[in-house]
mmCIF file of C-alpha atoms in Angstrom:
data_model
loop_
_atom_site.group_PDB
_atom_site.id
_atom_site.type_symbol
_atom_site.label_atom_id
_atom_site.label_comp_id
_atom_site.label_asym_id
_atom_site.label_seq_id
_atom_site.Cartn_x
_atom_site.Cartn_y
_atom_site.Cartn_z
ATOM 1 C CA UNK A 1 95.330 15.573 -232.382
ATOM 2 C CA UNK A 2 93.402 17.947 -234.946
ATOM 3 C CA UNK A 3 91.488 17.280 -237.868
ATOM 4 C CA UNK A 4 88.978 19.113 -239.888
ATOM 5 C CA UNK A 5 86.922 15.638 -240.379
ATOM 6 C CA UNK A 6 86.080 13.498 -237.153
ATOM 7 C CA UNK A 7 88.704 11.098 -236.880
ATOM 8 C CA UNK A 8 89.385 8.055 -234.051
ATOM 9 C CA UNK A 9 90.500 10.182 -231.058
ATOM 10 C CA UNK A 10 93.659 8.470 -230.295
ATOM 11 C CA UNK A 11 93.950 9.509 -226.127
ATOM 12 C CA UNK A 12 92.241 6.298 -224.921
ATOM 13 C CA UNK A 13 93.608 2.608 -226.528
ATOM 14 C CA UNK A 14 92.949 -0.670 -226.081
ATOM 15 C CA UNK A 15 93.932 -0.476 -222.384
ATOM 16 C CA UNK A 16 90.849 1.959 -221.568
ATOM 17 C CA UNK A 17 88.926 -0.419 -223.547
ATOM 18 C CA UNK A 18 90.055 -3.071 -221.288
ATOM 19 C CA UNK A 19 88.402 -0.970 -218.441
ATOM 20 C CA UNK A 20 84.980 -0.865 -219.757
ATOM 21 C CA UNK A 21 85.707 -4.893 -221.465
ATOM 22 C CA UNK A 22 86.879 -6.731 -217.974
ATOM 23 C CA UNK A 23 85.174 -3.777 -215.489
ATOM 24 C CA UNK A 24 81.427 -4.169 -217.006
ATOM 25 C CA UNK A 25 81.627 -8.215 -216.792
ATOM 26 C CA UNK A 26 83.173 -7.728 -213.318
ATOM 27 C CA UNK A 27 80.495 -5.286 -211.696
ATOM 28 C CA UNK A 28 78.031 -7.541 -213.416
ATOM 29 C CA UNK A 29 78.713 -10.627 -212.251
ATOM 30 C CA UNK A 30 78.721 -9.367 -208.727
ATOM 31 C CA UNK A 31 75.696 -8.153 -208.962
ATOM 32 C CA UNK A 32 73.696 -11.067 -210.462
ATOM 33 C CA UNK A 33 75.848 -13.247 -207.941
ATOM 34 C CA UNK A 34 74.352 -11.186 -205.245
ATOM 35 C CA UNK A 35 70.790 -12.654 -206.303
ATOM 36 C CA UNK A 36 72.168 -15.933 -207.058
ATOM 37 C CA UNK A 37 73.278 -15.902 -203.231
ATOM 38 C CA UNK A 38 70.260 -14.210 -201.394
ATOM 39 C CA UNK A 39 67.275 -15.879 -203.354
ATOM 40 C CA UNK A 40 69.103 -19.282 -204.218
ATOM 41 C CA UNK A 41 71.522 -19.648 -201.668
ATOM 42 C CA UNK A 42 74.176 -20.618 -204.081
ATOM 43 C CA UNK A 43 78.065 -20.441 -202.329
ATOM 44 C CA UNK A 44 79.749 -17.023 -203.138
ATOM 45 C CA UNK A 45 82.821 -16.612 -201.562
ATOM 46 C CA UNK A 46 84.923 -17.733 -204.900
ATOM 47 C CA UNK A 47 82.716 -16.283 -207.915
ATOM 48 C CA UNK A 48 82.717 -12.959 -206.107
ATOM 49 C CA UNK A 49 86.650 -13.101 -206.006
ATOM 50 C CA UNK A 50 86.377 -13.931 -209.579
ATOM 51 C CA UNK A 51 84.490 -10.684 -209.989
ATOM 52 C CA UNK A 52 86.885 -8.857 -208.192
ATOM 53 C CA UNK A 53 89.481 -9.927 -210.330
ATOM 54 C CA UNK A 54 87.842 -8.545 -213.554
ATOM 55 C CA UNK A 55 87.474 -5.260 -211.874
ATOM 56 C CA UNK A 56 90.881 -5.069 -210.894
ATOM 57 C CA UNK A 57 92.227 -6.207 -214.146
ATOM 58 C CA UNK A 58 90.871 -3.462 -215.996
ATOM 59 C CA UNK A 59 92.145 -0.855 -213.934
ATOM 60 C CA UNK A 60 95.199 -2.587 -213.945
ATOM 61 C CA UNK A 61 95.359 -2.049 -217.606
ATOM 62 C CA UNK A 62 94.047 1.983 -217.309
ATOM 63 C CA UNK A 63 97.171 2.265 -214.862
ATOM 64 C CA UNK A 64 99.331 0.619 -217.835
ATOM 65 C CA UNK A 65 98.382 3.337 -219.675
ATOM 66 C CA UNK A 66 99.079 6.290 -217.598
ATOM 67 C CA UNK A 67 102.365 7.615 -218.127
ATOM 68 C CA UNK A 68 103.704 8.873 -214.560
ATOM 69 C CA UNK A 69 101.610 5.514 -212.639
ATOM 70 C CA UNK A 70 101.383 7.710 -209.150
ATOM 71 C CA UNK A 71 99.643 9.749 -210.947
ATOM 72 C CA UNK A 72 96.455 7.221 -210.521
ATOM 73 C CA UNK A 73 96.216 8.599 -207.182
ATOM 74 C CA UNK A 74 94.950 12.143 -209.272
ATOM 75 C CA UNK A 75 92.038 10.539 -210.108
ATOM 76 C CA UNK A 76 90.420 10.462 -206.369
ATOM 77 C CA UNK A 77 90.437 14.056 -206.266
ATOM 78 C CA UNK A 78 87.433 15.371 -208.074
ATOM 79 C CA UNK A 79 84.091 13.219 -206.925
ATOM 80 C CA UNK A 80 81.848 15.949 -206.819
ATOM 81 C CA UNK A 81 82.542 16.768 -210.531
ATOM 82 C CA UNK A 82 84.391 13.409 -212.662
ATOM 83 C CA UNK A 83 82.521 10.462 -213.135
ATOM 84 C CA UNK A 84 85.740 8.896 -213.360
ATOM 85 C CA UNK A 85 86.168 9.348 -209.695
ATOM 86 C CA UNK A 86 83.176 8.298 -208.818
ATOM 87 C CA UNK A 87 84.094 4.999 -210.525
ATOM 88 C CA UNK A 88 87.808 5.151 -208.630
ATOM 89 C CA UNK A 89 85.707 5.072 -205.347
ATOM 90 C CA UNK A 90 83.015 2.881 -206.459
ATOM 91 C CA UNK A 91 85.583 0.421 -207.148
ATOM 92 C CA UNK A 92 87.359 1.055 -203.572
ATOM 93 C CA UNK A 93 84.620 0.095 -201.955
ATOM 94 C CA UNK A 94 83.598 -2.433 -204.374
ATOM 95 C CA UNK A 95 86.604 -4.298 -203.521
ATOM 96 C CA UNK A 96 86.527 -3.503 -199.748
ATOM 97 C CA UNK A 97 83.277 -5.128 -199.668
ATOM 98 C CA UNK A 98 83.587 -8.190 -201.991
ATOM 99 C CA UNK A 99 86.785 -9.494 -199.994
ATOM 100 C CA UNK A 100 84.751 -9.105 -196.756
ATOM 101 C CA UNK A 101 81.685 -10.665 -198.163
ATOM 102 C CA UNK A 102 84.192 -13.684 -199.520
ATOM 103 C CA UNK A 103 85.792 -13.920 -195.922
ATOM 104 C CA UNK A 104 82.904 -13.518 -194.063
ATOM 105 C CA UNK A 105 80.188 -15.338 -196.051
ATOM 106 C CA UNK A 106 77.677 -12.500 -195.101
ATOM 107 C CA UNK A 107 75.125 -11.970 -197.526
ATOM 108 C CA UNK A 108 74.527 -8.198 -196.349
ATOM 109 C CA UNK A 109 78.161 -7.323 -197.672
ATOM 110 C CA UNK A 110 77.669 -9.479 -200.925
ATOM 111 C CA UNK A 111 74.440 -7.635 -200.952
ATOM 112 C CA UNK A 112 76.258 -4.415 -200.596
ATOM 113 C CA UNK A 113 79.007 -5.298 -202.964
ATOM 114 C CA UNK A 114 76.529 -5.888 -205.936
ATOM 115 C CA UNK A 115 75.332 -2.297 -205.239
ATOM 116 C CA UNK A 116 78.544 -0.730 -205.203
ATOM 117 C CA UNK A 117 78.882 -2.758 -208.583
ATOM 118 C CA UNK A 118 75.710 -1.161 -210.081
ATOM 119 C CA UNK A 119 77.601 2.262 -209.322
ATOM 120 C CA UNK A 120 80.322 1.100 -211.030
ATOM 121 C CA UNK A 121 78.680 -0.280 -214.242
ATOM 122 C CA UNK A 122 76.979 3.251 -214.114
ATOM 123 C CA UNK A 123 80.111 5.344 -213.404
ATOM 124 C CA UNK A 124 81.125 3.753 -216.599
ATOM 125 C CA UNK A 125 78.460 4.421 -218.625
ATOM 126 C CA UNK A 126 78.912 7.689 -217.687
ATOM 127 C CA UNK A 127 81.744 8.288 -218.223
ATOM 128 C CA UNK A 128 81.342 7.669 -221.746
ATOM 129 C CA UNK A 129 78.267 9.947 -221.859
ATOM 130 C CA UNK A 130 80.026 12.783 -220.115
ATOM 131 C CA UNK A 131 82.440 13.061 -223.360
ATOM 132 C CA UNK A 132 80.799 15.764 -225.282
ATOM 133 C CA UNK A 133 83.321 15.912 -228.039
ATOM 134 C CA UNK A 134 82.839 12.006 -229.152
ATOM 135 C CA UNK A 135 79.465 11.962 -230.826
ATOM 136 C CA UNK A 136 79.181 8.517 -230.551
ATOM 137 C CA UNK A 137 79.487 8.283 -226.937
ATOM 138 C CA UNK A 138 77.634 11.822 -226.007
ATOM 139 C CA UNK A 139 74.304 10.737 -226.691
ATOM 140 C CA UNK A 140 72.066 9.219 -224.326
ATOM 141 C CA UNK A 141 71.525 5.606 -225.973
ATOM 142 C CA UNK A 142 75.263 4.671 -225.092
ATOM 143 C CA UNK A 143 74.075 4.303 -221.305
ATOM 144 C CA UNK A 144 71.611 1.518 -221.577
ATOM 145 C CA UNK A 145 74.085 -0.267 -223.932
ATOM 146 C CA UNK A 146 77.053 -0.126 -221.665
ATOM 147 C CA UNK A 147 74.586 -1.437 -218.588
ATOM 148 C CA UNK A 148 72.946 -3.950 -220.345
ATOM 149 C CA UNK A 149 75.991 -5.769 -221.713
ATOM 150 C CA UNK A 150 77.829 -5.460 -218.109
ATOM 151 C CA UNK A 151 74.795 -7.505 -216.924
ATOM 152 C CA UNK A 152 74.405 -9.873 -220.030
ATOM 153 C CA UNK A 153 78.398 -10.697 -219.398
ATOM 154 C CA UNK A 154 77.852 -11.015 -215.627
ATOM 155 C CA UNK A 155 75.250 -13.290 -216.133
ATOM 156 C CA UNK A 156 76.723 -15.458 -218.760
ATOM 157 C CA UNK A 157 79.964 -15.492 -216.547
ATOM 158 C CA UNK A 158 77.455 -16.259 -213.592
ATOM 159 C CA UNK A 159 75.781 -19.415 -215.549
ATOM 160 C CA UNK A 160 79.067 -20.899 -216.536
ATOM 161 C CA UNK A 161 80.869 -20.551 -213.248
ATOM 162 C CA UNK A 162 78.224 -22.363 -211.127
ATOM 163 C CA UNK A 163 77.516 -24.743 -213.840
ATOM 164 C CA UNK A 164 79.027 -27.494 -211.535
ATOM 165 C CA UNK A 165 77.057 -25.972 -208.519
ATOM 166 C CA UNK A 166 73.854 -28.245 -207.551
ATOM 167 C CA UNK A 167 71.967 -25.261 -205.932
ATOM 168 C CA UNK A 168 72.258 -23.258 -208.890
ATOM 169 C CA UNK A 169 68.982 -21.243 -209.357
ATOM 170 C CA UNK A 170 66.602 -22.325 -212.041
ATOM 171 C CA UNK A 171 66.171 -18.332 -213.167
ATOM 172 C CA UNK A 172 69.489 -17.894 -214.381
ATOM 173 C CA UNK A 173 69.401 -19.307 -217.604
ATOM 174 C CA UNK A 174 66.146 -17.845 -218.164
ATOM 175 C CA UNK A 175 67.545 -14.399 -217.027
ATOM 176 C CA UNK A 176 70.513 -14.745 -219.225
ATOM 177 C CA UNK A 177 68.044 -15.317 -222.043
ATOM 178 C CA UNK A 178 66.556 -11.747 -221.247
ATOM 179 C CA UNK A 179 69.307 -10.186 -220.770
ATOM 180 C CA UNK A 180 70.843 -11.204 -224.161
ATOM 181 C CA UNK A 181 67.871 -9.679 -226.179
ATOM 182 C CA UNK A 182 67.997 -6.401 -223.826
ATOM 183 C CA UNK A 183 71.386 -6.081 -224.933
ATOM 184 C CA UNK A 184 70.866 -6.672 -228.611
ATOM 185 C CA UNK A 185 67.547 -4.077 -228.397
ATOM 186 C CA UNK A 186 69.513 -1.643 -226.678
ATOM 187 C CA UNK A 187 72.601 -2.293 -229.447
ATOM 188 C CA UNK A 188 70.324 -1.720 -232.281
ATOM 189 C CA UNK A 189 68.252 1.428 -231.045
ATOM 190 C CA UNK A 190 71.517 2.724 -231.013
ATOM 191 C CA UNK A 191 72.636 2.076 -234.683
ATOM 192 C CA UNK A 192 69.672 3.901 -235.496
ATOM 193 C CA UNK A 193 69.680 6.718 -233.306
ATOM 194 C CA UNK A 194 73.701 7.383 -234.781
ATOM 195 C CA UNK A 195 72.133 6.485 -238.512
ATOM 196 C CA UNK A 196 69.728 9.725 -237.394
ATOM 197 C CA UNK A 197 72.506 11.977 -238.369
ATOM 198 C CA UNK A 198 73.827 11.737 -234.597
ATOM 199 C CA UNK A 199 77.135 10.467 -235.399
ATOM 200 C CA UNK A 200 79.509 10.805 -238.198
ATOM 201 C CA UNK A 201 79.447 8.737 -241.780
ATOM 202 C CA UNK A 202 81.942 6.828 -240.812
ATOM 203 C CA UNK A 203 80.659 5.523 -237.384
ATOM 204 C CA UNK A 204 77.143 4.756 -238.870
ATOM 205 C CA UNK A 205 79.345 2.693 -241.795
ATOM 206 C CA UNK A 206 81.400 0.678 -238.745
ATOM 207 C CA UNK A 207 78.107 0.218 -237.011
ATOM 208 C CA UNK A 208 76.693 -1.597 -240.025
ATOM 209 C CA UNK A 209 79.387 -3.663 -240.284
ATOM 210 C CA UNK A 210 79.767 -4.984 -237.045
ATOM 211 C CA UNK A 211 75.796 -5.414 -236.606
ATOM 212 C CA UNK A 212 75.538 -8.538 -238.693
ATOM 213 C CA UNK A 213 78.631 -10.155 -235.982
ATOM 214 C CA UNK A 214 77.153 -8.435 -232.926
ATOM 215 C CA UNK A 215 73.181 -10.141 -233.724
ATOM 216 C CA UNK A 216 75.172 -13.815 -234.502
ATOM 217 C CA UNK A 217 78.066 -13.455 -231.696
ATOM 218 C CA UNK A 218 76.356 -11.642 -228.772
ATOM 219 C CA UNK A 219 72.668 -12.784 -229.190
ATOM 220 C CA UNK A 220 71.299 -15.593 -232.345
ATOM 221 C CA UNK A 221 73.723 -18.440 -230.999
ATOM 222 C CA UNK A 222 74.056 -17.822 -227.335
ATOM 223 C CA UNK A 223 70.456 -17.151 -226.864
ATOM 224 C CA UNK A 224 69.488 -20.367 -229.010
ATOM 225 C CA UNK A 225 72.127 -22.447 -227.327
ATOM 226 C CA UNK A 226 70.195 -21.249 -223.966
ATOM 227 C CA UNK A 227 67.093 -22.461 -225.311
ATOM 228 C CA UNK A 228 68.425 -25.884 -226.244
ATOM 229 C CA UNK A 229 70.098 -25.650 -222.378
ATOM 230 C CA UNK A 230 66.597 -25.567 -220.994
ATOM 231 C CA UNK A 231 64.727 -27.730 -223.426
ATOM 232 C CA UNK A 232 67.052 -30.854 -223.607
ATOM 233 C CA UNK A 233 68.520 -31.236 -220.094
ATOM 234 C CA UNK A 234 71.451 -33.713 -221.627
ATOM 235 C CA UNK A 235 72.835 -30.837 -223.438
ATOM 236 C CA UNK A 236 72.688 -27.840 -221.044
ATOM 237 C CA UNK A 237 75.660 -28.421 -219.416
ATOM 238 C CA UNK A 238 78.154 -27.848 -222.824
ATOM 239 C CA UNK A 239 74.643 -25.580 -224.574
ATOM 240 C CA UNK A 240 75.343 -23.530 -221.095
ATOM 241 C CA UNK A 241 79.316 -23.007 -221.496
ATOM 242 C CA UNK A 242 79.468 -22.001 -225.224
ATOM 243 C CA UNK A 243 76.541 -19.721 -224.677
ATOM 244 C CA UNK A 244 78.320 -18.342 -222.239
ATOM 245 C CA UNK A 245 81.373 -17.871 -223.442
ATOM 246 C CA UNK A 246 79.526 -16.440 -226.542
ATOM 247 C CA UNK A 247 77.636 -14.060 -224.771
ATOM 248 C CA UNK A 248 80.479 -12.964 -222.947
ATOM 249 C CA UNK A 249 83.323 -12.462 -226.366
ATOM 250 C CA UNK A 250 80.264 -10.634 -228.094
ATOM 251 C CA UNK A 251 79.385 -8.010 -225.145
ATOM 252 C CA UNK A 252 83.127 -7.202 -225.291
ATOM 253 C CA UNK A 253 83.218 -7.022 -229.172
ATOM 254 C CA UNK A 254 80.565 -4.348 -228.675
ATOM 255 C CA UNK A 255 82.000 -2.335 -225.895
ATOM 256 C CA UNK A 256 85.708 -2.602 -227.756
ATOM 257 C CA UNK A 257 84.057 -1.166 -231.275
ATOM 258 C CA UNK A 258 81.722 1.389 -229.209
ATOM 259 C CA UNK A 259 85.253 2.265 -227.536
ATOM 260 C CA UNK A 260 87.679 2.370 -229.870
ATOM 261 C CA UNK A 261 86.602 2.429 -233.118
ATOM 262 C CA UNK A 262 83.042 4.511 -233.315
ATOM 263 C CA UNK A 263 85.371 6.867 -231.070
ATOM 264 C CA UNK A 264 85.514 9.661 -233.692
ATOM 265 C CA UNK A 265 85.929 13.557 -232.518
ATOM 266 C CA UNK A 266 83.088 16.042 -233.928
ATOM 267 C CA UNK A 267 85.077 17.512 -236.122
ATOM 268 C CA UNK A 268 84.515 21.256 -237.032
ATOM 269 C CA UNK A 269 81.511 22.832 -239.220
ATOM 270 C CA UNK A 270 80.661 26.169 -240.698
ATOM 271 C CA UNK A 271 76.795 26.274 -240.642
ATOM 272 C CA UNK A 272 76.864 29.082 -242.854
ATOM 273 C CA UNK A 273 79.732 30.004 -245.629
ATOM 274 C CA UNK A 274 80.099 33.740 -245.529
ATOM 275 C CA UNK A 275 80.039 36.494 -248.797
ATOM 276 C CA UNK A 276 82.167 39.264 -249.157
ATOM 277 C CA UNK A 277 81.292 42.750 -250.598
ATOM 278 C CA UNK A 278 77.962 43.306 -251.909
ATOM 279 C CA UNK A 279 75.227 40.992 -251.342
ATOM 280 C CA UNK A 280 75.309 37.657 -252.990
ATOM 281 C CA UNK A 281 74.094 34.224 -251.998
ATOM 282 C CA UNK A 282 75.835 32.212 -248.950
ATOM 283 C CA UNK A 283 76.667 28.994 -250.325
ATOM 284 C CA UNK A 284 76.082 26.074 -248.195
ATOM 285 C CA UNK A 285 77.104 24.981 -245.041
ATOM 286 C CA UNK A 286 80.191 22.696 -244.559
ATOM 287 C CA UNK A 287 80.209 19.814 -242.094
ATOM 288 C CA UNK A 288 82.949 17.086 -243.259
ATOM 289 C CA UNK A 289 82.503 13.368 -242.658
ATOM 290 C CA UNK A 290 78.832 14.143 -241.116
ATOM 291 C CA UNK A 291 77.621 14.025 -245.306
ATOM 292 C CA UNK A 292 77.346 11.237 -247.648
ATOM 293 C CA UNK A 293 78.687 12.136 -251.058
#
């Protein structure tokens, strides 16, 4: 792929998406079970195989993409330098310890299995980051965007699978309500730092059009249908599931755009046009798609 203008790199589709979509709300649940199960006592053993099974569905769909599939086993090589490595271990262990903290019932390995998640979420966050050529994943506000919806998702997904459960804490709703505005101030400092002139015209034109459905979809009605959870105690048990299931379809509509569709390469620039023969006046510098006309 080569263009002049940043276009949509076209190496990572929907399936990679489906990494970061099914991985974040995977590691996150696991980790907000964790609390759930040390400071509330709440039962684990079947939401953290719930997790697991996030996790492993969206490497399932990164294997669907690789061409040769043993060639998965090439990305266990490099820990020391790939931050996709990292995440091919953290998830190892992440699901060596999750099915022994479901067998077992130990909260030191569901303990331990939430921390291998937060390396996880991070690996991906990273991982992102690490791509200097995408300028809408190179700079630094991606990271707290791709953590803070992995935890908003986990927590929704946390709220609506123990809805039924009668020693479900009395923080999680409450923490799912702070977690949904972290992720929408982390979401919008990161429109504006791309509308800086971080990021090409075009991604700071998708941004804007996906803000109005990110602030209603993944944070006005989830968060108010939270509120109306804890205020009218009739209500919170349906207020609690379509929050929920809000919270958890907008965090993925903002990791599939941030993904896919802001994914545009640099493109190339001449930061100064050069004159021939005797001195004349450089015209000026040429930097396609980062311009408005």
């Amino acid at each position: 792929m080569f263009s002049i203008k940043p276009v949509v790199q076209d190496y990572w589709d929907w399936r990679a998406a489906g990494n970061f979509l099914f991985g974040g709300t995977g590691s996150g649940l696991m980790i907000v079970l964790a609390f759930a199960a040390l400071l509330g006592g709440v039962s684990f053993p079947l939401p953290a195989l719930i997790a697991l099974a996030f996790v492993g569905a969206g490497l399932f769909l990164v294997w669907l993409e690789i061409g040769k599939p043993w060639r998965f086993l090439n990305v266990f090589r490099n820990p020391f330098t790939s931050w996709m490595s990292r995440e091919a271990y953290a998830a190892a262990f992440l699901t060596l310890a999750g099915l022994a903290a479901a067998w077992t019932g130990s909260a030191a390995l569901i303990a331990l299995a939430a921390a291998l998640g937060a390396v996880f979420l991070f690996c991906q966050a990273r991982i992102l980051h690490a791509s200097r050529g995408i300028p809408a994943w190179r700079d630094s506000s991606v990271l707290p965007v791709i953590f803070a919806t992995g935890i908003a998702e986990g927590t929704a997904l946390a709220a609506l699978i123990l809805l039924a459960e009668p020693s479900r804490p009395a923080w999680l709703l409450p923490l799912l309500l702070i977690a949904l505005f972290v992720r929408a101030l982390t979401f919008f400092q990161y429109r504006k730092r791309m509308s800086d002139g971080r990021a090409p015209v075009a991604v700071v034109r998708r941004l804007a059009r996906i803000s109005t459905t990110v602030w209603t979809l993944a944070f006005a009605v989830p968060a108010a249908l939270v509120v109306i959870a804890m205020a009218v105690p009739a209500l919170a048990p349906i207020a609690t599931a379509i929050a929920a299931i809000c919270a958890v379809f907008g965090g993925w509509h903002v990791k599939f755009n941030i993904v896919r569709k802001l994914a545009h390469v640099q493109g190339l620039a001449i930061e100064r046009m050069p004159v021939r023969g005797t001195p004349g006046i450089a015209t000026p510098s040429a930097h396609p798609g980062w311009q408005r006309d």
